[in-house]
Tab-separated table of C-alpha atoms and ligand atoms in Angstrom:
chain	number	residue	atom	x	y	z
F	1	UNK	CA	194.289	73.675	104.745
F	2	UNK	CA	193.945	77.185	103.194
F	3	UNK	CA	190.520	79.404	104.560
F	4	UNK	CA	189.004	78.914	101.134
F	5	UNK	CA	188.554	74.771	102.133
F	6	UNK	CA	186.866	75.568	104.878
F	7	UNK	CA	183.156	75.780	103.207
F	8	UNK	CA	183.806	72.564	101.357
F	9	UNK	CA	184.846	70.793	104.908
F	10	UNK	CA	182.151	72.098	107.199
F	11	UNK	CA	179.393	69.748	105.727
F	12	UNK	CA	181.526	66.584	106.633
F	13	UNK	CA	182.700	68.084	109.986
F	14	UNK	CA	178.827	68.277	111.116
F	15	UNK	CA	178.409	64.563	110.248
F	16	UNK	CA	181.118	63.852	112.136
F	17	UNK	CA	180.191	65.462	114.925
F	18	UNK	CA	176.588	64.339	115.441
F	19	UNK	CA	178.207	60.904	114.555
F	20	UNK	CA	180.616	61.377	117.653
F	21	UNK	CA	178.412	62.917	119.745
F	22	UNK	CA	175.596	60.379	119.480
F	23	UNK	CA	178.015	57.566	120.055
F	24	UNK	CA	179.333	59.570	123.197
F	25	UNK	CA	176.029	60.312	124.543
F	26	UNK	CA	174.835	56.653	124.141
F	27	UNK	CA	177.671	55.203	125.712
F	28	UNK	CA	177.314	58.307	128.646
F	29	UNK	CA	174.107	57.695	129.739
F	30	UNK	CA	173.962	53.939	129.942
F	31	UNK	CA	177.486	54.067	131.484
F	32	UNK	CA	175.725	56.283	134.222
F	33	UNK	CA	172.694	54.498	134.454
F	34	UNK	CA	174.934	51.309	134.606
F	35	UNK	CA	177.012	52.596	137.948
F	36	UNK	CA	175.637	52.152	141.666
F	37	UNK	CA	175.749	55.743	143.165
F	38	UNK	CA	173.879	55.394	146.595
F	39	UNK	CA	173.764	52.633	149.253
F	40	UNK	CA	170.959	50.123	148.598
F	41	UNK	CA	166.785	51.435	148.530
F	42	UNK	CA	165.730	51.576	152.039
F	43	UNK	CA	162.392	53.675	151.860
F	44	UNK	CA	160.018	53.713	148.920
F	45	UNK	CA	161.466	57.636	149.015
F	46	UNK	CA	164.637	56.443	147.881
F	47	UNK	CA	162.939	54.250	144.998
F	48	UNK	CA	161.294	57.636	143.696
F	49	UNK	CA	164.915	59.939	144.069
F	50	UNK	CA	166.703	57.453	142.157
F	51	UNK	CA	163.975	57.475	139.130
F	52	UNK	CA	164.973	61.286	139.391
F	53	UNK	CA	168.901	60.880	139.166
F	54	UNK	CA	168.560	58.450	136.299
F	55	UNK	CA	166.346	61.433	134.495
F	56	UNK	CA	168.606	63.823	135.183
F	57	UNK	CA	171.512	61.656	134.333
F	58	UNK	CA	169.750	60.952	130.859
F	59	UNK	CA	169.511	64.847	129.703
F	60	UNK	CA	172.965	66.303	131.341
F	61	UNK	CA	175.014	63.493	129.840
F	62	UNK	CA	174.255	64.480	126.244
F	63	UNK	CA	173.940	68.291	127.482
F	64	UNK	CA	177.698	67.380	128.658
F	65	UNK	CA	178.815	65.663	125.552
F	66	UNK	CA	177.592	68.360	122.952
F	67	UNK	CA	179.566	71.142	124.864
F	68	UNK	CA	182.050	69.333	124.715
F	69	UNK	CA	181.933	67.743	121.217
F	70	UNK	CA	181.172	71.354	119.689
F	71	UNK	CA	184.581	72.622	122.076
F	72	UNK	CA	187.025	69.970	120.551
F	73	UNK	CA	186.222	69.977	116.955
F	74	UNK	CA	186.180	74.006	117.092
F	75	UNK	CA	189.388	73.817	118.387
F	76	UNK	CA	190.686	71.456	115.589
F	77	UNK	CA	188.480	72.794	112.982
F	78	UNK	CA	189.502	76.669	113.424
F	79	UNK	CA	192.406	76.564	114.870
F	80	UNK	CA	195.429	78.974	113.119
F	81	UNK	CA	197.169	77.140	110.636
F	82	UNK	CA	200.578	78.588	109.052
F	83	UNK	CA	200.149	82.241	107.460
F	84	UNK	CA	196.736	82.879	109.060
F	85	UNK	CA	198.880	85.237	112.281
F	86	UNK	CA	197.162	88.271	110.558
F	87	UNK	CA	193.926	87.081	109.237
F	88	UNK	CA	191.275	88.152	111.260
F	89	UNK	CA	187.916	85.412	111.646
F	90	UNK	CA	184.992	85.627	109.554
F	91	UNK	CA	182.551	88.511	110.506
F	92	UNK	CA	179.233	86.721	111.497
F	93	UNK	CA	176.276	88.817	112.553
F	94	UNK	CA	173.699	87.625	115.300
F	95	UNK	CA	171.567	84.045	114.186
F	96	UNK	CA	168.026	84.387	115.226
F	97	UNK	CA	167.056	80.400	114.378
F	98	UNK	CA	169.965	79.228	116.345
F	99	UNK	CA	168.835	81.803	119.220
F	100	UNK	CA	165.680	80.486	119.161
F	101	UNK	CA	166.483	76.820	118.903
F	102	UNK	CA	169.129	77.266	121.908
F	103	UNK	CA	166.664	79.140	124.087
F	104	UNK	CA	164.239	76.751	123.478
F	105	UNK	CA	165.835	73.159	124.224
F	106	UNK	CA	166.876	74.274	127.010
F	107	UNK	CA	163.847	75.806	128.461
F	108	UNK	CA	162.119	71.889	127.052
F	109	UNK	CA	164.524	70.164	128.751
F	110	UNK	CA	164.196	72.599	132.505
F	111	UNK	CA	160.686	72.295	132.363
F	112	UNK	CA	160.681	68.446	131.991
F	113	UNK	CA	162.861	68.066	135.182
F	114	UNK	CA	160.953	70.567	136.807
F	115	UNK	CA	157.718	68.742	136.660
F	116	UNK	CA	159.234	65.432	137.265
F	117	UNK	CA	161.049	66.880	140.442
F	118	UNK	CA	158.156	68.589	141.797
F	119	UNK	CA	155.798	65.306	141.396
F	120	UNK	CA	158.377	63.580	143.248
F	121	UNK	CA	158.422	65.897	145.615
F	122	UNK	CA	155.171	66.036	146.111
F	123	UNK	CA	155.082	61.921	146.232
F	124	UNK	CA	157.719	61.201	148.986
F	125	UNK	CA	156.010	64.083	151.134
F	126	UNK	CA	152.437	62.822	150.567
F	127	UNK	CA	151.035	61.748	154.350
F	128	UNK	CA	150.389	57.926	154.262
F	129	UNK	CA	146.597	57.379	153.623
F	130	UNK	CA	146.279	56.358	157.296
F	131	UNK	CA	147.572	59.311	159.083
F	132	UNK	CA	146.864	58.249	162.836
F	133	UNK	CA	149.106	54.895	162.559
F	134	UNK	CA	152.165	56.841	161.217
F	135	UNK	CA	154.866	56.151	163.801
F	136	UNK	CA	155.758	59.604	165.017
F	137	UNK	CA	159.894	60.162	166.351
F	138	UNK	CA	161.276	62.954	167.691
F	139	UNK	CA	164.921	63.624	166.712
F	140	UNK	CA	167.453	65.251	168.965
F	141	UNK	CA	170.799	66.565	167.701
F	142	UNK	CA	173.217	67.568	170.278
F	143	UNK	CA	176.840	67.962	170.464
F	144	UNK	CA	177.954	65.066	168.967
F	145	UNK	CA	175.272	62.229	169.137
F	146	UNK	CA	171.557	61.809	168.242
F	147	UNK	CA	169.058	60.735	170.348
F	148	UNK	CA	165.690	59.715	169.850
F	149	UNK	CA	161.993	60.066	171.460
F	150	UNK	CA	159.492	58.031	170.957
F	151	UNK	CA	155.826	57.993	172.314
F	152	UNK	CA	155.716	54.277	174.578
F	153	UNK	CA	152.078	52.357	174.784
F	154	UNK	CA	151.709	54.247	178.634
F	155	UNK	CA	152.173	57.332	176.580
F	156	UNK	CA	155.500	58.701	178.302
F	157	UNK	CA	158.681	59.348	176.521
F	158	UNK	CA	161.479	56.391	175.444
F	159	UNK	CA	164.321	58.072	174.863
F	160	UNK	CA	167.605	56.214	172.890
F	161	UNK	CA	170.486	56.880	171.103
F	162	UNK	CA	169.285	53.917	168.549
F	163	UNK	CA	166.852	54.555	165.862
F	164	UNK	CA	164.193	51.584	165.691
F	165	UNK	CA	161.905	51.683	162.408
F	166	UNK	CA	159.519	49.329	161.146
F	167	UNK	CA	159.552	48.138	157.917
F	168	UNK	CA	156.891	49.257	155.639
F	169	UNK	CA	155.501	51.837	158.311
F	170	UNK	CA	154.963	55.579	157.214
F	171	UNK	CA	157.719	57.616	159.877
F	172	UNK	CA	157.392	61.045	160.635
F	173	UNK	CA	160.499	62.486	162.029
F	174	UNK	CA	160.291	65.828	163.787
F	175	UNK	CA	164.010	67.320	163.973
F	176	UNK	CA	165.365	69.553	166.633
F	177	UNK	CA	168.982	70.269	167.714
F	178	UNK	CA	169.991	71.299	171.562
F	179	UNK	CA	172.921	73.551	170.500
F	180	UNK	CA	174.270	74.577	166.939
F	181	UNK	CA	172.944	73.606	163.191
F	182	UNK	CA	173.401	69.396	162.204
F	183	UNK	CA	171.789	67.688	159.812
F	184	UNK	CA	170.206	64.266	160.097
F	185	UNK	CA	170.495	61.987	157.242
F	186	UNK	CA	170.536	58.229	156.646
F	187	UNK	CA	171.909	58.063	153.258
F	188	UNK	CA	169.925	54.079	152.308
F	189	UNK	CA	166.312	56.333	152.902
F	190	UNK	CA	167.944	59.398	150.570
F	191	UNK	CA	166.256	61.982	152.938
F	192	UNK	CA	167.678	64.462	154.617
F	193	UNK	CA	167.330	67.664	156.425
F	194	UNK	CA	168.860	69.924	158.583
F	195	UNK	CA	168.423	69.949	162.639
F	196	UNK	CA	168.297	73.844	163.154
F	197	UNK	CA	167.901	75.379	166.948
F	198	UNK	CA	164.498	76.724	167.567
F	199	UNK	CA	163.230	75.460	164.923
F	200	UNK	CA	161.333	71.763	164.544
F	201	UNK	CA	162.254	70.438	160.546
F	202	UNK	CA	160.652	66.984	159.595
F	203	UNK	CA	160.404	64.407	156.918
F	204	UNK	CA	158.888	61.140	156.888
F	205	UNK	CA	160.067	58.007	154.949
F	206	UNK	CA	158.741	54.549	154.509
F	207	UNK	CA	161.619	51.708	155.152
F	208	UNK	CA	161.073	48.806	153.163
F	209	UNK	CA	163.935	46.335	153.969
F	210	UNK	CA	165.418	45.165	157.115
F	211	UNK	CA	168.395	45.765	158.478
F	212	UNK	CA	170.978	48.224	160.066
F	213	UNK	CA	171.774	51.215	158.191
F	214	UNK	CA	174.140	54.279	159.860
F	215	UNK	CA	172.836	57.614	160.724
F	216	UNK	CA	175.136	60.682	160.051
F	217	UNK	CA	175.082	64.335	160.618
F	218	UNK	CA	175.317	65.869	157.477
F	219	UNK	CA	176.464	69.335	158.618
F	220	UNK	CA	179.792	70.204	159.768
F	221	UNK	CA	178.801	70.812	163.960
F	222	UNK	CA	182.209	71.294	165.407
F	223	UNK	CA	185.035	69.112	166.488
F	224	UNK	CA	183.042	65.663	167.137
F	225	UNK	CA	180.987	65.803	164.138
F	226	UNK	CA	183.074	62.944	162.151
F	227	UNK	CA	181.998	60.563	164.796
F	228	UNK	CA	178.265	61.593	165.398
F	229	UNK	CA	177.214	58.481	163.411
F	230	UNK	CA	174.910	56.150	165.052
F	231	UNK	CA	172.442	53.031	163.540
F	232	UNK	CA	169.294	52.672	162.359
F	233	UNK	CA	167.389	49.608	163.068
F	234	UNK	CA	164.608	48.468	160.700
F	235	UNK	CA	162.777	45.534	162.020
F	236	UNK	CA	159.727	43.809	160.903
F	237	UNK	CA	156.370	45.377	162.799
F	238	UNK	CA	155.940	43.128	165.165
F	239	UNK	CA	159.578	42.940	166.506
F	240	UNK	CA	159.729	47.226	166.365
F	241	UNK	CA	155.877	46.606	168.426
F	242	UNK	CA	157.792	44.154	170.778
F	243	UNK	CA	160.579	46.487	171.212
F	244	UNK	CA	158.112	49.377	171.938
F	245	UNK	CA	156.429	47.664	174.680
F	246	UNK	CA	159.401	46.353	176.241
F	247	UNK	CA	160.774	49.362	176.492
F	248	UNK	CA	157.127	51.497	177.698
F	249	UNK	CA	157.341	48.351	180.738
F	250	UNK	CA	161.197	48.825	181.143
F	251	UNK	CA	161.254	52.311	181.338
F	252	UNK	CA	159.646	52.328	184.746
F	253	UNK	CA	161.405	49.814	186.606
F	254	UNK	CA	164.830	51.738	186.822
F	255	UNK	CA	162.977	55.044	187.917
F	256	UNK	CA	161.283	53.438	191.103
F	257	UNK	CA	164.553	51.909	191.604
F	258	UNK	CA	165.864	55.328	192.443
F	259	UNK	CA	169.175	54.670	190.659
F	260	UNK	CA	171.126	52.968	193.236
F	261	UNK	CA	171.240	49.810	191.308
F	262	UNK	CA	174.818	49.333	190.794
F	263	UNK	CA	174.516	46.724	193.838
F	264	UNK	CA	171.355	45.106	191.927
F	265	UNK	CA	173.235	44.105	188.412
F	266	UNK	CA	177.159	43.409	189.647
F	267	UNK	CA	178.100	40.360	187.101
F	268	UNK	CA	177.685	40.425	183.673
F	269	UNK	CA	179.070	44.129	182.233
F	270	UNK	CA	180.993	44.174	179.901
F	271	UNK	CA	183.015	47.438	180.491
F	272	UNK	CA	185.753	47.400	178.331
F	273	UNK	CA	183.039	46.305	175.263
F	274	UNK	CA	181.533	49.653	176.761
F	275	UNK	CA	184.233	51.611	176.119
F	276	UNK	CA	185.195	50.421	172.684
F	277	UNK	CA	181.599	49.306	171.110
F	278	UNK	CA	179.387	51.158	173.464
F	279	UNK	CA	175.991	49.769	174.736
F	280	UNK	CA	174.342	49.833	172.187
F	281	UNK	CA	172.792	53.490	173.327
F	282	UNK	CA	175.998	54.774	173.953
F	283	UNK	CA	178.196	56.580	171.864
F	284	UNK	CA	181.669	54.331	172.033
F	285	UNK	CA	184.397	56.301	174.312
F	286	UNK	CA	186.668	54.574	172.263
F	287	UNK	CA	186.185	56.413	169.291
F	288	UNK	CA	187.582	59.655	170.807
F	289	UNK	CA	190.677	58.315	173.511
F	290	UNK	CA	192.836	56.435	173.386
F	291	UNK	CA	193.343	53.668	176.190
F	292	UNK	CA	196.105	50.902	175.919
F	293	UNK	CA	193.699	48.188	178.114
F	294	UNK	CA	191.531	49.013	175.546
F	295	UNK	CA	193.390	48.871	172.225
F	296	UNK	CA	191.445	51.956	171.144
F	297	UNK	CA	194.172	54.170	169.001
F	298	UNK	CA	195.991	57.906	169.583
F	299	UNK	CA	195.039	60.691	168.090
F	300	UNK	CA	191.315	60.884	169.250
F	301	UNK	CA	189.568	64.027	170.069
F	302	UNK	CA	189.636	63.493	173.784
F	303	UNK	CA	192.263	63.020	175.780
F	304	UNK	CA	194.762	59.953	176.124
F	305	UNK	CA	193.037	58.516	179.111
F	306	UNK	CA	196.295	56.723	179.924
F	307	UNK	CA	198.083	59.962	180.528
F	308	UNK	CA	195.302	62.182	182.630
F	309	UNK	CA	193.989	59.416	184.381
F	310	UNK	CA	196.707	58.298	186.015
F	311	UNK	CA	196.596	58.865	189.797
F	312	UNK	CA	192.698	60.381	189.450
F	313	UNK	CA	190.421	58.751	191.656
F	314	UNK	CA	187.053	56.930	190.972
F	315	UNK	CA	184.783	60.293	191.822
F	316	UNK	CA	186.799	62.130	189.428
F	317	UNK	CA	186.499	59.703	186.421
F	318	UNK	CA	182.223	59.349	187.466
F	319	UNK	CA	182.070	63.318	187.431
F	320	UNK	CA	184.149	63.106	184.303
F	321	UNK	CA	181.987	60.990	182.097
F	322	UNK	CA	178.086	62.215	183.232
F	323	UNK	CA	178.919	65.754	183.800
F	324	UNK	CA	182.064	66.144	181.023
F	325	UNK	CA	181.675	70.093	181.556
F	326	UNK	CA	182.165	70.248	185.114
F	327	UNK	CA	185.761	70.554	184.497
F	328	UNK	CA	187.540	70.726	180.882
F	329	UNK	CA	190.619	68.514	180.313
F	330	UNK	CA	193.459	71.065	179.957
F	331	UNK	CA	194.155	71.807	176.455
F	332	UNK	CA	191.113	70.044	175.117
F	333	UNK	CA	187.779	72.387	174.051
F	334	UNK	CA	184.777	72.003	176.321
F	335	UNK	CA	181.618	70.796	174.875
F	336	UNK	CA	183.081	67.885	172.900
F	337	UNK	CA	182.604	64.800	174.486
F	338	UNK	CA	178.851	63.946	174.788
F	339	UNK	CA	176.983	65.201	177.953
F	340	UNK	CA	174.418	62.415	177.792
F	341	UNK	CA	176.386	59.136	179.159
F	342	UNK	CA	174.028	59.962	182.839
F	343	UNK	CA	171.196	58.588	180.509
F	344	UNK	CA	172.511	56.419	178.076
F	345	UNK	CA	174.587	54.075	180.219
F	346	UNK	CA	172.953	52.632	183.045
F	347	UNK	CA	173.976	53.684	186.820
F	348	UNK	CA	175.798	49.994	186.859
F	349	UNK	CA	177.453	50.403	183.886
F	350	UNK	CA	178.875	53.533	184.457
F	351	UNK	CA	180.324	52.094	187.846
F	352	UNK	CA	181.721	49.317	185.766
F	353	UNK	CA	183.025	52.030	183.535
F	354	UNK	CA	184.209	53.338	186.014
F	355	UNK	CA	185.999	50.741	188.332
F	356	UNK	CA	187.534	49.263	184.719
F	357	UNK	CA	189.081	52.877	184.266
F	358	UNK	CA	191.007	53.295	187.798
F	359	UNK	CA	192.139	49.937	187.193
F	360	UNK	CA	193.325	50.135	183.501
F	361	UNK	CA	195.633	53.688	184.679
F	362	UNK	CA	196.854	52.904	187.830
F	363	UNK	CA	200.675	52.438	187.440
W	401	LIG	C1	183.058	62.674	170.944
W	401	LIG	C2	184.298	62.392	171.633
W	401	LIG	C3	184.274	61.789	173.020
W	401	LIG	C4	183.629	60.654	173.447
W	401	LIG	C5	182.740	59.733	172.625
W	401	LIG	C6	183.987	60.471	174.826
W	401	LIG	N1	184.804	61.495	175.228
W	401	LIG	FE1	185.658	61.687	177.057
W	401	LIG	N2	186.414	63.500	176.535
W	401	LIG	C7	186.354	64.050	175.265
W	401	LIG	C8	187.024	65.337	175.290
W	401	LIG	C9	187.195	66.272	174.101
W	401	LIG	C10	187.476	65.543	176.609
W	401	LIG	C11	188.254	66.747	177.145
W	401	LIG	C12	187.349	67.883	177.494
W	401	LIG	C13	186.565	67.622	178.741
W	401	LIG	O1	187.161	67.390	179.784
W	401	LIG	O2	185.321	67.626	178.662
W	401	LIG	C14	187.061	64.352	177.356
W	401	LIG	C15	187.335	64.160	178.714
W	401	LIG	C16	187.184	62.959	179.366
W	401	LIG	C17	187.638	62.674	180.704
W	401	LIG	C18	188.322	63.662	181.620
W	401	LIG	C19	189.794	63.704	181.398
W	401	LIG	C20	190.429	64.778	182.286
W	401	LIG	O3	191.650	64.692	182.488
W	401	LIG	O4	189.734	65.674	182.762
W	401	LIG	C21	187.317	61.374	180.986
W	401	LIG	C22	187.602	60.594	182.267
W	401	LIG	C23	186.628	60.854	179.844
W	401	LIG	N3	186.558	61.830	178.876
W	401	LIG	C24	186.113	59.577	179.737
W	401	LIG	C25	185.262	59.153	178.713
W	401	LIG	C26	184.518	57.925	178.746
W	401	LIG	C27	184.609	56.872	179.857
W	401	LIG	C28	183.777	57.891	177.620
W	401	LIG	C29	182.747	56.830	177.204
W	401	LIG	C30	181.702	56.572	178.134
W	401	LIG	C31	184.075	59.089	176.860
W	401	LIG	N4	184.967	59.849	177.567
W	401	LIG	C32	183.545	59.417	175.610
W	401	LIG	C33	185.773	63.466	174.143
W	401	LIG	C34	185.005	62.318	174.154
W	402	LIG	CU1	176.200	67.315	163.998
C-alpha cells in the first residue's frame, strides 16, 4: 500500500476496530465475570467485595482491550512498508477534542469506582445495629501460630489456637502481634489486615455459612510463616454459645488442679495423632520434623527428631517443647518453633508427647 491509500483505508480500519474491540470486550468481561476467583462467600463482607471485583472487572476489561486493540492495528496499519526507510510520519499537531475526551472517560470511569468502593467500604465497616451483642475476639499473632481470646460467661479470658464464630453474628476482631508484623486473613470472609506490634488493628465480619475455613498470615513473618495456618470454625449460635460456656466452666477445673494431672487422664491420648494432626489447639509438630514413627517427611524447619533425639532423655525433650528457647538446636535459628505448646497441649498430653518421643528415638 503506497502513503497516499492511507486516507481512503482509515475509515474502514475504525469500523474494524470498534467491531473487534466490542466483540473482545463482550467476550472479556463475561469471561471474567464467568470465572470463580475467591473461595466460597463466608461473611456478608465478602458478598459486598465481590459486587466490587465484578465492577471493576466490567470497566478494566474493555479499558484492557482498547489499549490493546488501538496497539495491534497501529502496528499493522502504520507499519513501514517497502520504500518508506526515508519517509518521515505525518506531522500532527496537539488534538484538543481527543484531550478532552481522554481526560474525561477516564476521570468518569475513576470516579464511578471511587464511590462504589468507598460505599462498600463504608458498608462492611458499618457496626451491626446492636452493638452490645457483637461477639468481641482478641487476635494474637506470634511467631508462627495465632491464638485467640475470648471473653467466657464468668468474664475471664479463653484462650485457643482455634477460631470459633457464629454464624450470622457481627465479630469484631481486635489484632495484635507479640513479636514482628503478620497479617491475619481468612480468605472465604475477604478481610484482612495486618497484626502490627504496639499497635491494636481490627475488622469485623459477619459469617454466614457453616463450616471450617483456614486462617493464614498474610505477611511474610520469618522462617515458620508458610505453616502459621490454623481453622476457623463457624457454628450455628447455639453450638458457638455451648462451646463458650463449656469452655468459661472448663477453664477452671485444670487451674485448681494445679497441673499435676498427668496421673488424672493416663488412657486415651493419642500422642502420635498429637504430633502429626495436633490437638486441635495445637499447632501439628509434624509439620516442621520429621519423625520416622511418625511418617511426618524431611526437610521441615525443625530438626529431624530422629537424629537429635537419640540418646536425650525425657527432661530434655519436656524442656524442649514448652520452653523451645531454653536451648537452640545447633544449626537451627531460635525463635521458630512455637513457644506456646505449655498452654496449648495439656500437662498429660505433653507427657504423652513426651514418653511417645523417648520411645520412637531410642535405638
Ligand atoms: C513451626 C515449626 C515447628 C513446630 C510446629 C514444632 N517445632 Fe520443634 N523445633 C523447631 C525448630 C526450628 C527447632 C530448632 C530450634 C530450637 O531448638 O528451638 C525445634 C526444636 C525442637 C526440639 C529440640 C531438638 C534439639 O535437639 O534441641 C524438640 C524436642 C522439638 N522441637 C519437638 C517438637 C514437638 C514435640 C513439637 C510439637 C508439639 C514441635 N517440636 C513443633 C520447629 C518446630
Ligand atoms: Cu505471621
Amino acid at each position: 500500500m503506497a502513503v497516499d491509500s492511507r486516507s481512503r483505508t482509515s475509515r474502514r480500519t475504525i469500523v474494524q476496530m470498534v467491531v473487534v474491540g466490542t466483540l473482545a470486550s463482550i467476550i472479556g468481561v463475561l469471561w471474567g465475570l464467568y470465572i470463580d476467583w475467591f473461595p466460597v462467600q463466608g461473611s456478608t463482607q465478602a458478598r459486598k467485595i465481590d459486587d466490587l471485583w465484578d465492577l471493576m472487572i466490567a470497566f478494566a476489561v474493555p479499558v484492557f482491550v482498547l489499549v490493546v486493540t488501538v496497539v495491534l492495528f497501529a502496528v499493522k496499519e502504520f507499519r513501514m512498508r517497502p520504500g518508506e526507510e526515508n519517509l518521515d510520519g505525518p506531522n500532527i499537531h496537539g488534538s484538543t477534542k481527543l484531550e478532552i475526551v481522554w481526560t474525561t472517560i477516564p476521570a468518569v470511569i475513576i470516579f464511578i469506582l471511587i464511590g462504589y468502593a468507598a460505599t462498600i467500604l463504608s458498608d462492611i465497616e458499618a457496626a451491626p445495629a446492636n452493638a452490645a451483642q457483637e461477639l468481641k475476639v482478641d487476635v494474637y499473632g506470634q511467631q508462627f501460630a495465632w491464638t485467640f481470646k475470648y471473653t467466657g460467661a464468668d468474664g475471664k479470658p479463653i484462650n485457643t489456637t482455634r477460631l470459633y464464630l457464629p454464624e450470622g453474628q457481627s465479630v469484631k476482631f481486635n489484632v495484635h502481634s507479640k513479636d514482628v508484623i503478620h497479617d491475619f486473613w481468612i480468605p472465604a470472609m475477604r478481610m484482612k489486615i495486618d497484626a502490627v506490634p504496639g499497635v491494636t488493628t481490627s475488622y469485623r465480619i459477619t459469617p454466614i455459612r457453616v463450616g471450617s475455613y483456614p486462617v493464614v498470615c498474610a505477611e511474610l513473618c520469618g522462617l515458620g510463616h508458610a505453616v502459621m495456618r490454623q481453622t476457623a470454625y463457624v457454628m450455628p449460635p447455639a453450638k458457638f454459645n455451648a462451646w463458650l460456656a463449656s469452655k468459661s466452666a472448663s477453664a477452671a477445673a485444670p487451674a485448681a488442679g494445679g497441673g499435676g494431672s498427668a496421673a488424672a487422664a493416663p488412657a486415651a491420648i493419642d500422642a502420635k495423632a498429637i504430633f502429626t494432626k495436633g490437638n486441635g489447639e495445637s499447632v501439628a509438630c509434624g509439620s516442621c520434623h520429621q519423625l520416622a514413627a511418625a511418617g511426618t517427611p524431611a526437610g521441615g524447619i525443625g530438626p529431624d527428631l530422629d537424629k537429635v533425639l537419640a540418646g536425650k532423655d525425657a527432661a530434655f525433650i519436656k524442656t524442649s517443647i514448652v520452653d523451645p528457647q531454653a536451648e537452640i538446636a545447633k544449626g537451627y535459628p531460635p525463635n521458630v518453633m512455637p513457644p506456646n505448646f505449655g498452654q496449648t497441649l495439656k500437662p498429660a498430653e505433653i507427657d504423652a508427647l513426651v514418653q511417645y518421643l523417648v520411645k520412637s528415638t531410642r535405638k
